[in-house]
Amino acid sequence: MSELLVDQARAALFLSMAVALPIIAVAAVVGLFVAAFQAASQLQDSTLAHLPRMLAVAVALAVLGPWMGREIASFARATFLMASMHH
């Protein structure tokens, strides 16, 4: 039973990383482009640094949100089914 819990914890951590990684990647790539633009144009406005990143993350969440929800719901369903079979 202990090994099963460790496997489920490992799967939960992997799922968390897999679901979060696309959003983090979008934020990082947009941040890199904004930083390059700011360096090239010598604009140092903090709004310019944050607004495009927030908009890109919002769009990524809108596009990837259904997939993220399905993955998390599928994992939860499988976890509850496994828990009910072991009791």
XYZ file of N, CA and C in Angstrom:
261
model
N 0.823 -1.193 0.000
C 0.000 0.000 0.000
C 0.866 1.256 0.000
N 1.973 1.232 0.722
C 2.858 2.388 0.793
C 3.467 2.690 -0.579
N 3.823 1.643 -1.312
C 4.385 1.832 -2.648
C 3.353 2.445 -3.592
N 2.106 2.068 -3.411
C 1.023 2.637 -4.214
C 0.884 4.138 -3.956
N 0.990 4.529 -2.693
C 0.906 5.954 -2.360
C 2.078 6.740 -2.940
N 3.254 6.151 -2.902
C 4.429 6.811 -3.468
C 4.262 6.962 -4.977
N 3.745 5.919 -5.629
C 3.513 5.996 -7.073
C 2.479 7.062 -7.417
N 1.429 7.160 -6.616
C 0.402 8.178 -6.858
C 0.957 9.577 -6.621
N 1.767 9.735 -5.595
C 2.384 11.039 -5.335
C 3.309 11.432 -6.479
N 4.067 10.464 -6.976
C 4.956 10.724 -8.110
C 4.147 11.107 -9.344
N 3.059 10.387 -9.596
C 2.205 10.701 -10.743
C 1.565 12.081 -10.598
N 1.180 12.440 -9.376
C 0.580 13.759 -9.138
C 1.598 14.868 -9.389
N 2.824 14.675 -8.945
C 3.865 15.676 -9.190
C 4.171 15.807 -10.676
N 4.234 14.669 -11.368
C 4.481 14.699 -12.806
C 3.348 15.413 -13.534
N 2.110 15.125 -13.151
C 0.962 15.789 -13.765
C 1.004 17.289 -13.502
N 1.347 17.673 -12.288
C 1.448 19.098 -11.956
C 2.471 19.796 -12.843
N 3.605 19.161 -13.036
C 4.631 19.753 -13.895
C 4.179 19.783 -15.350
N 3.554 18.707 -15.814
C 3.117 18.641 -17.208
C 2.043 19.672 -17.512
N 1.177 19.936 -16.553
C 0.102 20.907 -16.759
C 0.635 22.339 -16.652
N 1.580 22.567 -15.764
C 2.097 23.922 -15.552
C 3.145 24.331 -16.585
N 3.866 23.373 -17.132
C 4.985 23.690 -18.020
C 4.598 24.529 -19.238
N 3.514 24.235 -19.950
C 3.191 25.086 -21.107
C 2.942 26.545 -20.732
N 2.287 26.777 -19.614
C 2.008 28.149 -19.186
C 3.308 28.853 -18.794
N 4.166 28.151 -18.080
C 5.454 28.723 -17.683
C 6.309 29.010 -18.914
N 6.274 28.102 -19.894
C 7.047 28.306 -21.121
C 6.558 29.530 -21.885
N 5.244 29.703 -21.978
C 4.693 30.883 -22.658
C 5.153 32.153 -21.955
N 5.054 32.174 -20.634
C 5.476 33.358 -19.879
C 6.969 33.635 -20.073
N 7.775 32.586 -20.090
C 9.220 32.768 -20.248
C 9.573 33.275 -21.642
N 8.952 32.702 -22.667
C 9.255 33.113 -24.042
C 8.810 34.553 -24.282
N 7.604 34.888 -23.844
C 7.126 36.264 -24.014
C 8.004 37.225 -23.213
N 8.389 36.845 -22.015
C 9.281 37.685 -21.214
C 10.617 37.910 -21.892
N 11.130 36.870 -22.542
C 12.397 36.996 -23.263
C 12.266 37.972 -24.430
N 11.179 37.854 -25.195
C 10.964 38.774 -26.309
C 10.772 40.211 -25.832
N 10.024 40.382 -24.762
C 9.807 41.731 -24.224
C 11.128 42.316 -23.729
N 11.932 41.511 -23.068
C 13.229 41.996 -22.581
C 14.133 42.384 -23.745
N 14.118 41.580 -24.807
C 14.930 41.914 -25.982
C 14.433 43.204 -26.626
N 13.115 43.360 -26.707
C 12.547 44.590 -27.272
C 12.901 45.800 -26.418
N 12.811 45.638 -25.104
C 13.146 46.750 -24.208
C 14.624 47.119 -24.318
N 15.469 46.123 -24.444
C 16.898 46.405 -24.572
C 17.198 47.100 -25.896
N 16.519 46.668 -26.958
C 16.763 47.264 -28.272
C 16.219 48.686 -28.352
N 15.071 48.921 -27.739
C 14.445 50.243 -27.839
C 14.775 51.149 -26.652
N 15.427 50.616 -25.664
C 15.790 51.325 -24.439
C 14.577 51.883 -23.700
N 13.458 51.186 -23.804
C 12.270 51.511 -23.012
C 12.321 50.682 -21.739
N 12.188 51.305 -20.606
C 12.268 50.585 -19.340
C 10.986 50.739 -18.533
N 9.863 50.749 -19.193
C 8.573 50.883 -18.518
C 8.173 49.528 -17.939
N 7.828 49.486 -16.660
C 7.483 48.208 -16.031
C 6.165 47.654 -16.560
N 5.260 48.534 -16.994
C 4.000 48.061 -17.576
C 4.275 47.280 -18.841
N 5.212 47.756 -19.622
C 5.574 47.066 -20.855
C 6.147 45.686 -20.557
N 6.777 45.532 -19.426
C 7.359 44.238 -19.071
C 6.299 43.238 -18.633
N 5.260 43.691 -17.955
C 4.303 42.760 -17.363
C 3.051 42.524 -18.196
N 2.554 43.539 -18.861
C 1.286 43.421 -19.569
C 1.307 42.367 -20.679
N 2.302 42.339 -21.565
C 2.295 41.299 -22.602
C 2.380 39.889 -22.026
N 3.144 39.736 -20.970
C 3.272 38.419 -20.340
C 1.942 37.975 -19.741
N 1.256 38.898 -19.072
C -0.042 38.554 -18.479
C -1.065 38.224 -19.559
N -1.064 38.981 -20.641
C -1.993 38.699 -21.735
C -1.687 37.351 -22.387
N -0.412 37.053 -22.595
C -0.032 35.773 -23.198
C -0.418 34.604 -22.303
N -0.228 34.758 -21.000
C -0.615 33.695 -20.063
C -2.126 33.531 -20.050
N -2.870 34.634 -20.114
C -4.335 34.548 -20.147
C -4.809 33.824 -21.401
N -4.198 34.122 -22.544
C -4.564 33.436 -23.788
C -4.188 31.959 -23.704
N -3.005 31.671 -23.184
C -2.582 30.271 -23.047
C -3.516 29.506 -22.120
N -3.944 30.140 -21.035
C -4.889 29.479 -20.129
C -6.236 29.259 -20.801
N -6.679 30.221 -21.602
C -7.950 30.064 -22.310
C -7.876 28.928 -23.322
N -6.741 28.803 -23.987
C -6.581 27.755 -24.996
C -6.324 26.397 -24.346
N -5.443 26.360 -23.361
C -5.033 25.093 -22.750
C -5.867 24.698 -21.539
N -6.704 25.604 -21.052
C -7.505 25.322 -19.863
C -8.347 24.063 -19.949
N -9.077 23.857 -21.059
C -9.872 22.625 -21.150
C -9.017 21.359 -21.083
N -7.868 21.374 -21.753
C -6.979 20.216 -21.691
C -6.471 20.005 -20.270
N -6.081 21.095 -19.608
C -5.589 20.994 -18.238
C -6.667 20.421 -17.321
N -7.885 20.906 -17.467
C -8.993 20.406 -16.657
C -9.262 18.935 -16.896
N -9.232 18.520 -18.173
C -9.452 17.098 -18.487
C -8.374 16.216 -17.876
N -7.121 16.665 -17.971
C -6.025 15.868 -17.414
C -6.150 15.729 -15.899
N -6.448 16.816 -15.227
C -6.573 16.785 -13.767
C -7.783 15.959 -13.353
N -8.909 16.119 -14.061
C -10.111 15.340 -13.741
C -9.882 13.860 -13.994
N -9.187 13.537 -15.066
C -8.892 12.135 -15.363
C -8.007 11.522 -14.281
N -7.019 12.275 -13.836
C -6.148 11.781 -12.768
C -6.930 11.590 -11.472
N -7.775 12.552 -11.143
C -8.572 12.446 -9.911
C -9.517 11.255 -9.990
N -10.154 11.079 -11.147
C -11.069 9.951 -11.330
C -10.330 8.625 -11.150
N -9.160 8.506 -11.772
C -8.374 7.276 -11.653
C -7.911 7.049 -10.220
N -7.546 8.119 -9.532
C -7.105 7.998 -8.139
C -8.244 7.526 -7.245
N -9.427 8.128 -7.405
C -10.572 7.718 -6.589
C -11.001 6.295 -6.911
N -10.941 5.910 -8.181
C -11.293 4.540 -8.562
C -10.312 3.551 -7.946
N -9.029 3.872 -7.990
C -8.020 2.995 -7.399
C -8.202 2.909 -5.883
N -8.521 4.030 -5.255
C -8.725 4.032 -3.804
C -9.940 3.201 -3.427
N -10.996 3.261 -4.236
C -12.195 2.486 -3.913
C -11.967 0.994 -4.122
N -11.076 0.630 -5.030
C -10.811 -0.790 -5.275
C -9.905 -1.381 -4.207
N -9.155 -0.560 -3.497
C -8.233 -1.070 -2.481
C -8.830 -1.062 -1.083
N -10.085 -0.650 -0.959
C -10.724 -0.665 0.358
C -11.839 -1.654 0.374
